[in-house]
């Protein structure tokens, strides 16, 4: 992404807002991890989308008032401060930020309260994400009250506050070419990391060793952070959907489920692969794996413009349910099992989510109460699974097997492109790379 891409996003927002509107978008702040240390800084996704500005404690203010022909973009950011910068790192400061990020104006953060009062004055609509950031709520409501109290001085508060996410979430749902390029890169790196974990896996190693291999591969390609807590669940741990302890020894004969994706320039990949710790699937693991894979491949046939994720998920539920009936894990007919949702004991999560700046990216799945139709430019996951808990009331041979297969798909004009195809997925591919890829 370059500054033109962020300008384009700002222009999109300025045009989508009602006339005579002002928008306020806060950056993220540092979060304390323990005394005197912070979690690695992660920019707020909305702020990132509109600016690419990488520092904490900043505000973007946009106006499409008729007084500005092409709209107005103003940044408030931390001022230059040599002493602070020695301790905490370089800052752009307003002057450099204005130039580098092609903004109309930039000011030190200390001037925010006073200038925001003047900037908001006389706009009819105010767009911001109420409730998203408590200090912004407080700041904005204080300024609005101040404007209302100053009506005798000719001040006027916007009469209408609108949730900016209504516009931004729709914009973020359809990825630009520049965004797709980055997601594609993130997906490529994540595929390499999964391959690395497969070729490294061995009984006696620990889940955290695989986690380290994954993160190493991410970093070696410039993706310093995972997009979410990496999941390395071996044996029955694979049945804990958001397992992140990753501290158990890998045992011969078990499967290991890895759900890991890197973040690159703010954009996430989100891949799951499940493979045998020692490289060879047992009969039972193979039988369950083939059902999940078949469910995913069947789902892919329905991933195209104008179809819905719900259609694909209905098919997945059928394939999984029929598969579990065929193995004797579920009893009875397909229709009654679907009706009673018996599959939910073994497949208890959704099939898909949007993917982008957030791993569970923004965008409603329903529009006017109807399932949303897929459109070119959307990026989503397809991630069916079967999880048979160690204490499930089934034949022992199935217990403690958890499988998920997750890919990242870009919707195209005619169907989809699987961005994570490079991560081995069929039993033959996995066994081959584990035997020969070391
Ligand atoms: N990694 C989280 C998810 O698959 O939704
Ligand atoms: Mn996912
Ligand atoms: Mn995932």
Short mmCIF file of N, CA, C and O in Angstrom, two decimals, residues 138-266:
data_model
loop_
_atom_site.label_atom_id
_atom_site.label_comp_id
_atom_site.label_asym_id
_atom_site.label_seq_id
_atom_site.Cartn_x
_atom_site.Cartn_y
_atom_site.Cartn_z
N UNK A 138 -15.70 10.44 25.00
CA UNK A 138 -15.70 11.52 25.99
C UNK A 138 -15.33 12.86 25.33
O UNK A 138 -16.02 13.86 25.52
N UNK A 139 -14.29 12.82 24.53
CA UNK A 139 -13.82 14.03 23.85
C UNK A 139 -14.93 14.62 22.96
O UNK A 139 -15.25 15.81 23.02
N UNK A 140 -15.52 13.76 22.15
CA UNK A 140 -16.51 14.24 21.19
C UNK A 140 -17.75 14.78 21.90
O UNK A 140 -18.24 15.87 21.57
N UNK A 141 -18.22 14.05 22.90
CA UNK A 141 -19.44 14.51 23.56
C UNK A 141 -19.20 15.82 24.32
O UNK A 141 -20.07 16.69 24.39
N UNK A 142 -18.00 15.97 24.86
CA UNK A 142 -17.68 17.23 25.54
C UNK A 142 -17.69 18.39 24.54
O UNK A 142 -18.22 19.46 24.81
N UNK A 143 -17.10 18.18 23.38
CA UNK A 143 -17.05 19.24 22.37
C UNK A 143 -18.46 19.56 21.87
O UNK A 143 -18.83 20.73 21.72
N UNK A 144 -19.26 18.53 21.67
CA UNK A 144 -20.64 18.78 21.20
C UNK A 144 -21.39 19.62 22.22
O UNK A 144 -22.10 20.57 21.87
N UNK A 145 -21.21 19.27 23.50
CA UNK A 145 -21.91 20.02 24.54
C UNK A 145 -21.41 21.47 24.57
O UNK A 145 -22.19 22.40 24.71
N UNK A 146 -20.09 21.61 24.40
CA UNK A 146 -19.50 22.96 24.36
C UNK A 146 -20.09 23.78 23.22
O UNK A 146 -20.41 24.97 23.39
N UNK A 147 -20.23 23.19 22.06
CA UNK A 147 -20.80 23.90 20.91
C UNK A 147 -22.26 24.28 21.16
O UNK A 147 -22.70 25.39 20.84
N UNK A 148 -22.98 23.34 21.78
CA UNK A 148 -24.39 23.63 22.05
C UNK A 148 -24.52 24.80 23.01
O UNK A 148 -25.40 25.66 22.87
N UNK A 149 -23.62 24.84 24.01
CA UNK A 149 -23.68 25.92 25.01
C UNK A 149 -23.27 27.26 24.40
O UNK A 149 -23.57 28.32 24.95
N UNK A 150 -22.54 27.21 23.27
CA UNK A 150 -22.01 28.46 22.69
C UNK A 150 -22.88 28.95 21.53
O UNK A 150 -22.39 29.64 20.64
N UNK A 151 -24.15 28.57 21.53
CA UNK A 151 -24.99 28.94 20.37
C UNK A 151 -25.14 30.45 20.23
O UNK A 151 -25.29 30.97 19.15
N UNK A 152 -25.03 31.16 21.37
CA UNK A 152 -25.17 32.62 21.28
C UNK A 152 -23.98 33.24 20.54
O UNK A 152 -24.07 34.33 20.01
N UNK A 153 -22.87 32.53 20.56
CA UNK A 153 -21.68 33.01 19.81
C UNK A 153 -21.72 32.51 18.36
O UNK A 153 -20.73 32.60 17.65
N UNK A 154 -22.84 31.95 17.98
CA UNK A 154 -22.99 31.52 16.59
C UNK A 154 -22.45 30.12 16.33
O UNK A 154 -22.35 29.69 15.19
N UNK A 155 -22.10 29.41 17.40
CA UNK A 155 -21.61 28.03 17.24
C UNK A 155 -22.78 27.10 17.00
O UNK A 155 -23.90 27.34 17.48
N UNK A 156 -22.50 26.01 16.28
CA UNK A 156 -23.60 25.06 16.03
C UNK A 156 -23.03 23.64 16.01
O UNK A 156 -22.12 23.33 15.24
N UNK A 157 -23.59 22.81 16.88
CA UNK A 157 -23.17 21.39 16.92
C UNK A 157 -23.91 20.62 15.85
O UNK A 157 -25.05 20.97 15.52
N UNK A 158 -23.28 19.59 15.28
CA UNK A 158 -24.01 18.75 14.32
C UNK A 158 -25.28 18.21 14.97
O UNK A 158 -25.27 17.86 16.15
N UNK A 159 -26.35 18.16 14.21
CA UNK A 159 -27.61 17.69 14.79
C UNK A 159 -27.71 16.18 14.71
O UNK A 159 -28.59 15.58 15.31
N UNK A 160 -26.79 15.58 13.99
CA UNK A 160 -26.97 14.16 13.72
C UNK A 160 -25.62 13.44 13.88
O UNK A 160 -24.62 13.85 13.26
N UNK A 161 -25.59 12.42 14.72
CA UNK A 161 -24.37 11.61 14.87
C UNK A 161 -24.61 10.27 14.18
O UNK A 161 -25.62 9.61 14.44
N UNK A 162 -23.70 9.90 13.31
CA UNK A 162 -23.89 8.68 12.51
C UNK A 162 -22.70 7.74 12.74
O UNK A 162 -21.55 8.20 12.81
N UNK A 163 -22.99 6.47 12.84
CA UNK A 163 -21.92 5.48 13.05
C UNK A 163 -21.10 5.35 11.76
O UNK A 163 -21.61 4.90 10.74
N UNK A 164 -19.85 5.75 11.84
CA UNK A 164 -18.98 5.75 10.66
C UNK A 164 -18.75 4.33 10.12
O UNK A 164 -18.44 4.12 8.95
N UNK A 165 -18.93 3.34 11.01
CA UNK A 165 -18.68 1.95 10.59
C UNK A 165 -19.66 1.48 9.53
O UNK A 165 -19.36 0.57 8.77
N UNK A 166 -20.84 2.12 9.49
CA UNK A 166 -21.82 1.74 8.47
C UNK A 166 -21.20 1.91 7.08
O UNK A 166 -21.40 1.09 6.19
N UNK A 167 -20.43 2.98 6.92
CA UNK A 167 -19.76 3.20 5.63
C UNK A 167 -18.46 2.40 5.53
O UNK A 167 -18.23 1.69 4.56
N UNK A 168 -17.62 2.51 6.57
CA UNK A 168 -16.28 1.92 6.47
C UNK A 168 -16.33 0.39 6.36
O UNK A 168 -15.53 -0.22 5.65
N UNK A 169 -17.27 -0.23 7.05
CA UNK A 169 -17.33 -1.69 7.00
C UNK A 169 -17.68 -2.18 5.59
O UNK A 169 -17.13 -3.17 5.11
N UNK A 170 -18.58 -1.45 4.93
CA UNK A 170 -18.92 -1.82 3.54
C UNK A 170 -17.72 -1.61 2.62
O UNK A 170 -17.47 -2.42 1.74
N UNK A 171 -17.01 -0.51 2.85
CA UNK A 171 -15.82 -0.26 2.01
C UNK A 171 -14.78 -1.35 2.21
O UNK A 171 -14.20 -1.87 1.25
N UNK A 172 -14.55 -1.70 3.48
CA UNK A 172 -13.49 -2.67 3.79
C UNK A 172 -13.83 -4.08 3.31
O UNK A 172 -12.95 -4.92 3.12
N UNK A 173 -15.10 -4.33 3.11
CA UNK A 173 -15.53 -5.66 2.68
C UNK A 173 -15.05 -5.99 1.26
O UNK A 173 -14.75 -7.14 0.94
N UNK A 174 -14.99 -4.97 0.42
CA UNK A 174 -14.51 -5.19 -0.96
C UNK A 174 -13.07 -4.69 -1.02
O UNK A 174 -12.81 -3.50 -0.87
N UNK A 175 -12.16 -5.61 -1.24
CA UNK A 175 -10.74 -5.25 -1.19
C UNK A 175 -10.28 -4.61 -2.50
O UNK A 175 -10.68 -5.05 -3.59
N UNK A 176 -9.42 -3.59 -2.36
CA UNK A 176 -8.82 -2.96 -3.54
C UNK A 176 -7.72 -3.87 -4.08
O UNK A 176 -7.28 -4.80 -3.39
N UNK A 177 -7.23 -3.56 -5.27
CA UNK A 177 -6.13 -4.35 -5.83
C UNK A 177 -4.90 -4.32 -4.91
O UNK A 177 -4.23 -5.33 -4.74
N UNK A 178 -4.64 -3.15 -4.34
CA UNK A 178 -3.47 -3.03 -3.46
C UNK A 178 -3.65 -3.91 -2.22
O UNK A 178 -2.71 -4.57 -1.76
N UNK A 179 -4.86 -3.92 -1.67
CA UNK A 179 -5.10 -4.77 -0.49
C UNK A 179 -4.97 -6.24 -0.86
O UNK A 179 -4.40 -7.03 -0.10
N UNK A 180 -5.48 -6.60 -2.01
CA UNK A 180 -5.42 -8.01 -2.43
C UNK A 180 -3.97 -8.45 -2.58
O UNK A 180 -3.60 -9.57 -2.18
N UNK A 181 -3.15 -7.55 -3.11
CA UNK A 181 -1.73 -7.88 -3.26
C UNK A 181 -1.08 -8.22 -1.93
O UNK A 181 -0.29 -9.15 -1.82
N UNK A 182 -1.44 -7.44 -0.90
CA UNK A 182 -0.82 -7.69 0.43
C UNK A 182 -1.38 -8.97 1.03
O UNK A 182 -0.64 -9.78 1.59
N UNK A 183 -2.69 -9.17 0.91
CA UNK A 183 -3.28 -10.38 1.49
C UNK A 183 -2.68 -11.61 0.80
O UNK A 183 -2.39 -12.63 1.43
N UNK A 184 -2.48 -11.49 -0.50
CA UNK A 184 -1.87 -12.59 -1.25
C UNK A 184 -0.48 -12.91 -0.70
O UNK A 184 -0.11 -14.07 -0.52
N UNK A 185 0.28 -11.85 -0.41
CA UNK A 185 1.63 -12.04 0.14
C UNK A 185 1.57 -12.67 1.53
O UNK A 185 2.34 -13.57 1.85
N UNK A 186 0.66 -12.15 2.35
CA UNK A 186 0.51 -12.71 3.71
C UNK A 186 0.15 -14.19 3.61
O UNK A 186 0.68 -15.03 4.34
N UNK A 187 -0.74 -14.50 2.68
CA UNK A 187 -1.16 -15.90 2.50
C UNK A 187 0.02 -16.77 2.07
O UNK A 187 0.19 -17.89 2.57
N UNK A 188 0.84 -16.26 1.15
CA UNK A 188 2.01 -17.02 0.70
C UNK A 188 2.96 -17.32 1.85
O UNK A 188 3.46 -18.44 1.98
N UNK A 189 3.20 -16.31 2.66
CA UNK A 189 4.12 -16.49 3.80
C UNK A 189 3.53 -17.53 4.77
O UNK A 189 4.24 -18.42 5.25
N UNK A 190 2.25 -17.41 5.03
CA UNK A 190 1.62 -18.33 5.98
C UNK A 190 1.68 -19.77 5.44
O UNK A 190 1.86 -20.72 6.21
N UNK A 191 1.52 -19.93 4.13
CA UNK A 191 1.64 -21.28 3.54
C UNK A 191 3.03 -21.85 3.80
O UNK A 191 3.18 -23.01 4.19
N UNK A 192 4.04 -21.02 3.58
CA UNK A 192 5.42 -21.48 3.82
C UNK A 192 5.59 -21.91 5.28
O UNK A 192 6.28 -22.90 5.57
N UNK A 193 5.00 -21.15 6.17
CA UNK A 193 5.14 -21.46 7.60
C UNK A 193 4.49 -22.81 7.92
O UNK A 193 5.03 -23.60 8.71
N UNK A 194 3.34 -23.08 7.32
CA UNK A 194 2.69 -24.37 7.58
C UNK A 194 3.53 -25.52 7.04
O UNK A 194 3.64 -26.57 7.67
N UNK A 195 4.14 -25.30 5.88
CA UNK A 195 5.00 -26.34 5.32
C UNK A 195 6.20 -26.58 6.26
O UNK A 195 6.58 -27.71 6.54
N UNK A 196 6.73 -25.48 6.76
CA UNK A 196 7.88 -25.60 7.68
C UNK A 196 7.50 -26.42 8.91
O UNK A 196 8.26 -27.28 9.36
N UNK A 197 6.31 -26.16 9.46
CA UNK A 197 5.88 -26.90 10.65
C UNK A 197 5.70 -28.39 10.31
O UNK A 197 6.08 -29.26 11.09
N UNK A 198 5.14 -28.67 9.15
CA UNK A 198 4.93 -30.08 8.77
C UNK A 198 6.27 -30.82 8.67
O UNK A 198 6.40 -31.95 9.13
N UNK A 199 7.24 -30.17 8.07
CA UNK A 199 8.51 -30.87 7.85
C UNK A 199 9.34 -30.95 9.14
O UNK A 199 10.24 -31.77 9.24
N UNK A 200 8.99 -30.13 10.12
CA UNK A 200 9.74 -30.13 11.39
C UNK A 200 9.13 -31.10 12.40
O UNK A 200 9.81 -31.56 13.33
N UNK A 201 7.86 -31.42 12.22
CA UNK A 201 7.11 -32.17 13.24
C UNK A 201 7.71 -33.55 13.51
O UNK A 201 8.15 -34.24 12.60
N UNK A 202 7.67 -33.93 14.77
CA UNK A 202 8.26 -35.20 15.20
C UNK A 202 7.77 -35.48 16.61
O UNK A 202 7.69 -34.56 17.43
N UNK A 203 7.49 -36.74 16.91
CA UNK A 203 7.10 -37.10 18.28
C UNK A 203 8.24 -36.73 19.22
O UNK A 203 9.41 -36.88 18.88
N UNK A 204 7.86 -36.25 20.41
CA UNK A 204 8.88 -35.86 21.39
C UNK A 204 9.14 -34.37 21.37
O UNK A 204 9.54 -33.78 22.38
N UNK A 205 8.92 -33.73 20.22
CA UNK A 205 8.98 -32.26 20.19
C UNK A 205 7.72 -31.74 20.88
O UNK A 205 6.79 -32.50 21.15
N UNK A 206 7.72 -30.46 21.14
CA UNK A 206 6.58 -29.87 21.85
C UNK A 206 5.76 -29.00 20.90
O UNK A 206 6.28 -28.53 19.88
N UNK A 207 4.50 -28.79 21.28
CA UNK A 207 3.65 -27.88 20.49
C UNK A 207 4.33 -26.52 20.31
O UNK A 207 4.25 -25.91 19.25
N UNK A 208 5.02 -26.05 21.38
CA UNK A 208 5.63 -24.71 21.24
C UNK A 208 6.80 -24.70 20.27
O UNK A 208 7.17 -23.65 19.76
N UNK A 209 7.38 -25.87 20.02
CA UNK A 209 8.43 -25.90 18.98
C UNK A 209 7.81 -25.62 17.60
O UNK A 209 8.40 -24.90 16.79
N UNK A 210 6.66 -26.21 17.36
CA UNK A 210 6.00 -25.95 16.07
C UNK A 210 5.57 -24.48 15.98
O UNK A 210 5.69 -23.84 14.92
N UNK A 211 5.09 -23.97 17.09
CA UNK A 211 4.70 -22.55 17.12
C UNK A 211 5.93 -21.68 16.77
O UNK A 211 5.84 -20.73 15.97
N UNK A 212 7.07 -22.01 17.34
CA UNK A 212 8.29 -21.23 17.09
C UNK A 212 8.71 -21.33 15.63
O UNK A 212 9.14 -20.33 15.03
N UNK A 213 8.57 -22.52 15.05
CA UNK A 213 8.93 -22.68 13.62
C UNK A 213 8.03 -21.80 12.75
O UNK A 213 8.48 -21.16 11.80
N UNK A 214 6.76 -21.79 13.08
CA UNK A 214 5.79 -20.98 12.33
C UNK A 214 6.16 -19.49 12.43
O UNK A 214 6.25 -18.79 11.41
N UNK A 215 6.40 -19.03 13.64
CA UNK A 215 6.68 -17.60 13.83
C UNK A 215 8.03 -17.23 13.20
O UNK A 215 8.20 -16.11 12.70
N UNK A 216 8.95 -18.15 13.24
CA UNK A 216 10.25 -17.92 12.60
C UNK A 216 10.05 -17.67 11.10
O UNK A 216 10.58 -16.71 10.54
N UNK A 217 9.27 -18.52 10.49
CA UNK A 217 9.06 -18.38 9.03
C UNK A 217 8.34 -17.07 8.72
O UNK A 217 8.68 -16.38 7.75
N UNK A 218 7.37 -16.72 9.54
CA UNK A 218 6.68 -15.42 9.35
C UNK A 218 7.72 -14.30 9.32
O UNK A 218 7.77 -13.48 8.42
N UNK A 219 8.54 -14.27 10.38
CA UNK A 219 9.48 -13.16 10.56
C UNK A 219 10.52 -13.13 9.45
O UNK A 219 10.93 -12.05 9.00
N UNK A 220 10.93 -14.32 9.00
CA UNK A 220 11.96 -14.37 7.96
C UNK A 220 11.46 -13.75 6.65
O UNK A 220 12.25 -13.42 5.76
N UNK A 221 10.15 -13.63 6.52
CA UNK A 221 9.58 -13.01 5.31
C UNK A 221 9.01 -11.62 5.61
O UNK A 221 8.20 -11.11 4.83
N UNK A 222 9.39 -11.06 6.74
CA UNK A 222 9.01 -9.68 7.01
C UNK A 222 7.69 -9.51 7.72
O UNK A 222 7.22 -8.38 7.90
N UNK A 223 7.06 -10.63 8.11
CA UNK A 223 5.80 -10.52 8.86
C UNK A 223 6.14 -10.76 10.33
O UNK A 223 6.24 -11.90 10.76
N UNK A 224 6.31 -9.67 11.08
CA UNK A 224 6.85 -9.80 12.43
C UNK A 224 5.86 -10.36 13.43
O UNK A 224 6.25 -10.82 14.50
N UNK A 225 4.56 -10.29 13.09
CA UNK A 225 3.57 -10.72 14.08
C UNK A 225 2.57 -11.70 13.48
O UNK A 225 2.19 -11.55 12.31
N UNK A 226 2.11 -12.66 14.30
CA UNK A 226 0.95 -13.44 13.87
C UNK A 226 -0.29 -12.55 13.90
O UNK A 226 -0.34 -11.58 14.66
N UNK A 227 -1.26 -12.86 13.06
CA UNK A 227 -2.48 -12.04 13.00
C UNK A 227 -3.41 -12.34 14.17
O UNK A 227 -4.36 -11.60 14.41
N UNK A 228 -3.14 -13.43 14.88
CA UNK A 228 -3.97 -13.84 16.03
C UNK A 228 -3.15 -14.89 16.77
O UNK A 228 -2.11 -15.33 16.26
N UNK A 229 -3.60 -15.27 17.95
CA UNK A 229 -2.85 -16.24 18.75
C UNK A 229 -2.75 -17.57 18.01
O UNK A 229 -3.75 -18.20 17.70
N UNK A 230 -1.51 -17.97 17.72
CA UNK A 230 -1.29 -19.22 16.98
C UNK A 230 -1.79 -20.41 17.78
O UNK A 230 -1.54 -20.52 18.98
N UNK A 231 -2.50 -21.28 17.10
CA UNK A 231 -3.05 -22.48 17.74
C UNK A 231 -2.25 -23.69 17.26
O UNK A 231 -2.19 -23.95 16.05
N UNK A 232 -1.61 -24.38 18.20
CA UNK A 232 -0.96 -25.65 17.87
C UNK A 232 -1.52 -26.68 18.84
O UNK A 232 -1.07 -26.78 19.98
N UNK A 233 -2.52 -27.41 18.40
CA UNK A 233 -3.21 -28.35 19.28
C UNK A 233 -2.97 -29.77 18.82
O UNK A 233 -3.45 -30.16 17.76
N UNK A 234 -2.23 -30.54 19.62
CA UNK A 234 -2.01 -31.94 19.25
C UNK A 234 -2.99 -32.82 20.01
O UNK A 234 -3.51 -32.44 21.07
N UNK A 235 -3.26 -34.01 19.47
CA UNK A 235 -4.19 -34.93 20.12
C UNK A 235 -5.50 -34.25 20.44
O UNK A 235 -6.05 -33.50 19.63
N UNK A 236 -6.00 -34.48 21.67
CA UNK A 236 -7.29 -33.94 22.08
C UNK A 236 -7.30 -32.41 22.16
O UNK A 236 -8.38 -31.80 22.13
N UNK A 237 -6.14 -31.78 22.23
CA UNK A 237 -6.10 -30.30 22.28
C UNK A 237 -6.69 -29.68 21.01
O UNK A 237 -7.11 -28.53 21.02
N UNK A 238 -6.68 -30.45 19.94
CA UNK A 238 -7.23 -29.94 18.68
C UNK A 238 -8.74 -29.72 18.79
O UNK A 238 -9.33 -29.03 17.96
N UNK A 239 -9.35 -30.31 19.81
CA UNK A 239 -10.80 -30.16 19.99
C UNK A 239 -11.14 -28.91 20.80
O UNK A 239 -12.32 -28.62 21.02
N UNK A 240 -10.13 -28.19 21.27
CA UNK A 240 -10.38 -26.90 21.94
C UNK A 240 -10.18 -25.83 20.87
O UNK A 240 -9.06 -25.60 20.41
N UNK A 241 -11.26 -25.20 20.48
CA UNK A 241 -11.22 -24.41 19.24
C UNK A 241 -10.20 -23.27 19.30
O UNK A 241 -9.52 -23.00 18.32
N UNK A 242 -10.11 -22.60 20.45
CA UNK A 242 -9.15 -21.50 20.55
C UNK A 242 -8.02 -21.84 21.51
O UNK A 242 -7.57 -21.02 22.32
N UNK A 243 -7.52 -23.06 21.41
CA UNK A 243 -6.41 -23.52 22.25
C UNK A 243 -5.15 -22.73 21.91
O UNK A 243 -4.73 -22.69 20.75
N UNK A 244 -4.55 -22.10 22.91
CA UNK A 244 -3.29 -21.37 22.62
C UNK A 244 -2.20 -21.66 23.66
O UNK A 244 -1.14 -21.04 23.61
N UNK A 245 -2.45 -22.60 24.58
CA UNK A 245 -1.38 -22.91 25.54
C UNK A 245 -0.16 -23.45 24.80
O UNK A 245 0.98 -23.13 25.14
N UNK A 246 -0.37 -24.29 23.82
CA UNK A 246 0.72 -24.80 22.96
C UNK A 246 1.91 -25.28 23.77
O UNK A 246 3.06 -24.91 23.48
N UNK A 247 1.65 -26.12 24.79
CA UNK A 247 2.78 -26.52 25.65
C UNK A 247 2.82 -28.02 25.94
O UNK A 247 3.40 -28.45 26.93
N UNK A 248 2.19 -28.81 25.07
CA UNK A 248 2.20 -30.26 25.32
C UNK A 248 3.14 -30.96 24.34
O UNK A 248 3.31 -30.52 23.20
N UNK A 249 3.72 -32.05 24.81
CA UNK A 249 4.62 -32.83 23.95
C UNK A 249 3.82 -33.47 22.82
O UNK A 249 2.66 -33.89 23.02
N UNK A 250 4.41 -33.54 21.65
CA UNK A 250 3.76 -34.19 20.50
C UNK A 250 3.94 -35.70 20.64
O UNK A 250 5.06 -36.17 20.87
N UNK A 251 2.81 -36.41 20.49
CA UNK A 251 2.88 -37.86 20.69
C UNK A 251 2.71 -38.61 19.38
O UNK A 251 1.85 -38.26 18.56
N UNK A 252 3.52 -39.64 19.24
CA UNK A 252 3.43 -40.55 18.09
C UNK A 252 1.98 -40.99 17.93
O UNK A 252 1.33 -41.34 18.91
N UNK A 253 1.47 -40.96 16.72
CA UNK A 253 0.11 -41.46 16.49
C UNK A 253 -0.96 -40.39 16.57
O UNK A 253 -2.09 -40.61 16.12
N UNK A 254 -0.64 -39.22 17.17
CA UNK A 254 -1.63 -38.14 17.26
C UNK A 254 -1.61 -37.29 15.99
O UNK A 254 -0.61 -37.22 15.29
N UNK A 255 -2.72 -36.59 15.79
CA UNK A 255 -2.73 -35.51 14.81
C UNK A 255 -2.35 -34.22 15.51
O UNK A 255 -2.46 -34.10 16.73
N UNK A 256 -1.92 -33.24 14.74
CA UNK A 256 -1.74 -31.90 15.31
C UNK A 256 -2.43 -30.91 14.39
O UNK A 256 -2.31 -30.98 13.16
N UNK A 257 -3.23 -30.04 15.02
CA UNK A 257 -3.97 -29.01 14.27
C UNK A 257 -3.25 -27.68 14.47
O UNK A 257 -3.02 -27.26 15.60
N UNK A 258 -2.86 -27.06 13.38
CA UNK A 258 -2.22 -25.73 13.47
C UNK A 258 -3.09 -24.71 12.75
O UNK A 258 -3.38 -24.85 11.56
N UNK A 259 -3.53 -23.72 13.50
CA UNK A 259 -4.28 -22.59 12.93
C UNK A 259 -3.40 -21.37 13.12
O UNK A 259 -3.23 -20.89 14.24
N UNK A 260 -2.78 -20.92 12.04
CA UNK A 260 -1.80 -19.84 12.16
C UNK A 260 -1.77 -19.02 10.88
O UNK A 260 -1.80 -19.56 9.77
N UNK A 261 -1.69 -17.72 11.05
CA UNK A 261 -1.55 -16.82 9.90
C UNK A 261 -0.79 -15.59 10.33
O UNK A 261 -0.89 -15.15 11.48
N UNK A 262 -0.02 -15.05 9.42
CA UNK A 262 0.76 -13.87 9.78
C UNK A 262 -0.04 -12.60 9.47
O UNK A 262 -1.04 -12.64 8.75
N UNK A 263 0.44 -11.51 10.03
CA UNK A 263 -0.10 -10.20 9.67
C UNK A 263 0.96 -9.47 8.88
O UNK A 263 2.12 -9.41 9.29
N UNK A 264 0.57 -8.94 7.74
CA UNK A 264 1.52 -8.21 6.90
C UNK A 264 0.91 -6.85 6.57
O UNK A 264 -0.20 -6.79 6.01
N UNK A 265 1.62 -5.79 6.90
CA UNK A 265 1.11 -4.43 6.72
C UNK A 265 -0.34 -4.31 7.22
O UNK A 265 -1.18 -3.68 6.58
N UNK A 266 -0.61 -4.99 8.31
CA UNK A 266 -1.94 -4.91 8.92
C UNK A 266 -2.91 -5.96 8.44
O UNK A 266 -3.96 -6.17 9.06
#
